[in-house]
C-alpha positions as MATLAB code, in Angstrom:
seq = 'FVDLMNDKAKSPGCNNTHFMNPHGLHDENHYTTASDMALITEYAMTLPYFIEITSMSTSYIMGEDKYPLVTTNSMIDLSRGGKYYYAPAKGIKTGHTDEAGQCLVSSAVNNGYTYLCVALGAPTKDANGNKIQDNYAMLDSKELYKWAFSTLQIKPILNRKNMVGEVNVKLASNRDTLMLVPADDFSALLPKEVSSSSVDIQVEKPEFVKAPIKAGQKIGTATLKYANVELAKVDLVASEDIERNWILFSIDFIGNIISSIWFKISLFLAISLIILYIILTFNYNKKNKKRSKRKMHIRYK';
ca = [
       0.030    0.078   -0.124;
       2.915    2.550    1.009;
       4.471    1.292   -2.475;
       1.029    2.680   -4.329;
       1.179    5.680   -1.998;
       4.955    6.585   -3.232;
       3.735    5.741   -6.936;
       0.435    7.980   -6.680;
       2.752   11.042   -5.005;
       4.558   11.101   -8.490;
       1.725   11.938  -10.627;
       0.850   15.383   -9.037;
       4.473   16.349   -9.432;
       5.519   15.636   -5.633;
       9.527   15.178   -6.033;
      10.493   15.571   -2.557;
       7.839   13.250   -0.670;
       8.389    9.730    0.338;
       6.309    7.732    2.485;
       7.348    4.639    4.831;
       3.682    4.227    6.364;
      -0.004    4.881    5.760;
      -0.850    6.638    9.228;
       1.990    9.456    8.972;
       3.810    8.542   12.573;
       7.396    9.794   12.481;
       9.972    8.102   10.463;
      13.571    9.378    9.317;
      12.570    8.260    5.332;
       8.851    9.542    5.861;
       9.113   13.081    4.609;
       7.321   15.846    2.770;
       7.220   19.482    1.814;
       4.700   22.441    1.903;
       4.743   22.855   -1.472;
       4.140   18.783   -2.369;
       1.596   18.870    0.023;
      -0.400   21.646   -1.672;
      -0.113   19.811   -4.710;
      -1.624   16.467   -3.205;
      -4.506   18.540   -1.909;
      -5.166   20.220   -5.179;
      -5.316   16.870   -6.779;
      -7.712   15.425   -3.835;
      -9.865   18.376   -4.442;
     -10.816   17.639   -7.851;
     -12.203   14.125   -6.214;
     -15.992   13.880   -5.897;
     -17.189   14.508   -2.255;
     -13.517   15.180   -0.978;
     -14.047   18.644    0.146;
     -17.736   17.903    1.575;
     -16.231   15.201    3.679;
     -13.317   17.004    4.836;
     -15.577   20.033    5.730;
     -17.769   18.019    7.982;
     -17.329   18.918   11.771;
     -19.482   16.047   13.015;
     -20.375   12.547   11.662;
     -22.482    9.636   12.772;
     -20.803    7.421   10.149;
     -20.432    4.745   12.712;
     -23.887    4.705   13.589;
     -26.585    6.934   15.059;
     -26.507    4.995   18.546;
     -22.372    5.410   18.579;
     -20.205    8.438   19.407;
     -19.588   10.719   16.581;
     -16.590   11.177   14.926;
     -15.811   15.202   15.704;
     -12.983   16.854   13.503;
      -9.828   18.101   14.908;
      -9.858   20.800   12.989;
     -11.076   23.727   14.857;
     -11.389   26.400   12.144;
     -14.477   24.474   10.801;
     -16.077   23.341   14.140;
     -18.608   26.409   15.222;
     -19.561   24.710   18.285;
     -16.033   24.272   19.586;
     -13.466   25.865   17.789;
     -13.486   29.252   19.781;
     -10.819   31.448   18.494;
      -9.778   29.199   15.800;
     -13.046   29.240   14.044;
     -13.302   30.755   10.536;
     -16.285   30.477    8.918;
     -14.756   30.615    4.874;
     -12.451   27.658    6.144;
     -13.228   24.472    4.149;
     -11.521   21.231    5.737;
      -8.662   19.560    5.410;
      -6.612   17.857    7.386;
      -4.665   18.194   10.581;
      -1.636   16.500   11.641;
       1.008   16.242   14.364;
       3.855   14.723   15.797;
       6.663   15.610   18.351;
       8.999   15.957   15.243;
       6.868   17.558   12.702;
       4.989   20.063   15.371;
       1.529   21.252   14.529;
       0.163   20.809   10.917;
      -2.639   21.748    8.759;
      -3.949   21.792    5.566;
      -6.799   23.974    4.689;
      -8.890   25.553    2.069;
     -11.124   28.701    2.464;
     -13.713   30.014    0.267;
     -14.508   34.019   -0.101;
     -16.267   35.956   -2.458;
     -15.737   33.948   -5.259;
     -11.913   33.191   -4.222;
     -10.627   30.116   -2.851;
      -7.083   29.743   -1.260;
      -5.403   26.764   -0.048;
      -3.134   27.079    2.823;
      -0.232   24.523    4.193;
       0.899   25.213    7.587;
       3.960   23.212    8.740;
       6.148   22.842   11.945;
       4.090   24.990   14.053;
       5.975   24.748   17.779;
       4.421   22.556   20.495;
       7.003   24.096   22.999;
       8.451   26.900   23.822;
      12.172   28.209   24.751;
      11.973   26.424   28.330;
      10.536   23.235   26.878;
       6.936   24.309   28.401;
       3.768   23.020   26.332;
       2.448   25.619   24.032;
      -1.276   25.618   24.350;
      -2.089   27.551   21.199;
      -2.238   25.785   17.790;
      -0.389   28.245   15.724;
      -0.757   26.176   12.321;
      -4.447   27.040   13.067;
      -4.102   30.683   13.997;
      -1.350   31.453   11.418;
      -3.550   29.880    8.557;
      -6.597   31.754    9.978;
      -4.488   35.400    9.936;
      -3.091   34.620    6.264;
      -6.756   33.989    4.832;
      -7.685   37.269    6.289;
      -4.836   39.126    4.653;
      -5.420   37.214    1.324;
      -9.413   37.951    1.415;
      -8.454   41.603    2.277;
      -5.699   42.411   -0.046;
      -5.225   40.328   -3.220;
      -7.465   40.700   -5.943;
      -7.418   39.113   -9.590;
      -6.824   41.514  -12.163;
      -6.946   41.337  -15.942;
      -3.510   41.812  -17.772;
      -3.810   40.393  -21.029;
      -6.895   40.245  -23.503;
      -7.186   38.168  -26.901;
      -8.056   41.116  -28.548;
      -5.565   43.436  -27.639;
      -2.506   43.950  -29.457;
       1.008   42.992  -27.587;
       3.277   43.984  -29.865;
       4.321   43.511  -33.960;
       6.674   41.617  -35.861;
       7.891   42.687  -39.332;
       6.398   40.574  -42.615;
       7.835   39.450  -45.449;
       6.811   38.151  -49.103;
       3.112   39.835  -48.496;
       1.764   42.332  -50.730;
       1.007   45.802  -49.182;
       2.141   44.286  -45.640;
       4.796   45.271  -43.518;
       4.010   44.333  -40.220;
       1.674   41.789  -38.060;
       0.243   42.652  -34.775;
       0.616   39.945  -32.104;
      -2.075   39.511  -29.420;
      -1.847   36.750  -26.552;
      -3.236   33.345  -27.195;
      -5.211   33.377  -24.187;
      -6.735   35.998  -22.018;
      -4.689   36.052  -18.865;
      -5.253   37.103  -15.212;
      -2.984   37.395  -12.356;
      -3.370   37.709   -8.454;
      -1.908   41.181   -7.357;
      -2.418   43.388   -4.413;
      -5.495   45.627   -4.682;
      -3.896   48.753   -4.601;
      -1.418   48.058   -7.638;
      -2.644   48.494  -11.320;
      -2.738   46.149  -13.957;
      -0.295   48.374  -15.868;
       2.499   47.832  -13.208;
       2.866   44.343  -14.641;
       6.045   44.397  -16.998;
       5.724   42.362  -20.295;
       8.797   41.599  -21.921;
       8.127   40.121  -25.481;
      10.056   37.681  -27.598;
       9.608   37.287  -31.172;
      11.792   36.752  -34.439;
      12.873   39.851  -36.175;
      10.393   38.706  -38.962;
       8.035   36.125  -40.234;
       7.499   35.199  -43.689;
       3.986   34.746  -45.242;
       1.615   32.904  -45.621;
       0.690   33.336  -41.960;
      -2.686   31.709  -40.521;
      -4.509   33.438  -37.457;
      -3.658   32.021  -34.282;
      -0.278   30.923  -35.281;
       2.528   30.862  -32.743;
       4.882   33.469  -33.373;
       6.472   34.717  -30.014;
       6.200   34.660  -26.267;
       5.577   37.257  -23.591;
       7.224   36.934  -19.930;
       4.996   38.502  -17.352;
       6.741   39.661  -14.137;
       5.481   41.979  -11.040;
       8.225   43.110   -8.842;
      10.997   41.116  -10.804;
       8.920   37.844  -10.227;
       7.857   35.688  -13.230;
       4.079   35.449  -13.350;
       3.520   33.565  -16.223;
       4.656   32.929  -19.976;
       1.934   33.415  -22.813;
       2.007   32.498  -26.663;
       1.399   35.334  -28.771;
       0.085   34.248  -32.194;
      -0.699   36.199  -35.242;
      -4.091   38.414  -35.231;
      -5.014   37.902  -38.762;
      -4.302   35.419  -42.204;
      -1.797   37.107  -44.441;
      -1.566   35.628  -47.959;
       2.011   35.034  -49.441;
       2.741   36.968  -52.867;
       3.886   34.550  -55.316;
       6.400   36.982  -57.044;
       8.023   38.202  -54.072;
       8.248   34.386  -52.727;
      10.030   33.640  -56.138;
      12.456   36.256  -55.830;
      13.165   35.375  -52.237;
      13.648   31.640  -53.184;
      15.695   32.383  -55.882;
      17.869   34.774  -53.566;
      17.992   32.024  -50.910;
      19.148   29.401  -53.290;
      21.973   31.984  -54.538;
      23.082   33.007  -51.238;
      23.122   29.606  -49.805;
      26.647   27.766  -49.192;
      25.952   24.965  -51.403;
      25.276   27.066  -54.179;
      28.522   29.110  -53.749;
      30.199   25.807  -53.651;
      28.742   24.497  -56.745;
      29.390   27.812  -58.436;
      33.125   27.546  -57.412;
      33.572   23.902  -58.897;
      31.236   24.939  -61.678;
      33.528   28.012  -62.524;
      36.886   26.160  -61.814;
      35.628   22.930  -64.142;
      35.264   25.639  -66.667;
      38.485   27.040  -66.297;
      40.121   23.857  -66.279;
      38.239   22.899  -69.591;
      39.383   25.979  -71.287;
      43.247   24.985  -69.885;
      43.048   21.828  -71.205;
      41.267   22.739  -74.534;
      43.926   25.600  -74.617;
      47.216   23.097  -74.183;
      45.375   20.483  -76.149;
      44.769   22.956  -79.154;
      48.825   24.136  -78.883;
      49.932   20.415  -79.047;
      47.850   20.002  -82.348;
      49.422   22.963  -84.002;
      52.646   22.015  -83.047;
      52.159   18.586  -84.536;
      50.729   20.168  -87.258;
      53.439   22.425  -88.015;
      56.152   19.698  -87.857;
      54.333   17.375  -90.385;
      54.049   20.283  -92.507;
      58.051   20.694  -92.420;
      58.440   17.159  -92.777;
      56.274   16.838  -95.913;
      58.252   20.329  -97.344;
      61.650   18.798  -96.820;
];
């Protein structure tokens, strides 16, 4: 079963996770990272009923006449959560060992925004070795959510209808340039007070393109950065079809042939052969003339 766990962890791209047991108790070779836990959780959230189940504070799945299962995640427990309770919170999983400290993977939904938070290694003892009563994995997660919901906002950066750049065009009639547009709309999560124009857009494109060109054909890329942090790379595509001018194409084709290294080598060889032929022909004719004069001299005698 643990082998299957390790195999499964590879599918969402967890490169720093290794399981030694299915229960999570300490083992030197049992480890993960916050980033990998986020990947595993993102995958789990796509499964049917996962969020509904992990967001339940109480369950009578053992039977109505049995003691209920009660969540250890106080962030979602209204009646018992106290200072940890946070209404937007949804699930997901608590964890604790002496070595790992207090841990929590949770999500929160508010006003159309969904965040995922992984808090690992919250201390359980102070510097004097006394037990810490508060669960800072929950308290810090709650504060992070409050900050994110109040501070961040999704803002449109690129629109498929808006030009991002242009590129020179060759072999087209009456056209020298082509507008480039994003292949897809792109939005980024930014501080509310930051304008979309604060995002730096660095365009990478060829010096020129040759017709024919189809609308939607990839021409270059745009790298989006904010505060020197890369947000994304977006493909830049042709905004329209451009037909080829066959006369210009023919001239260009001939020019490419003439300028190619193989043409130059072939031309050099051809000229060399012609020169060699002229030299051999000249020498041959010269020898024939000498022979002819010699024969005439013998006959004259």
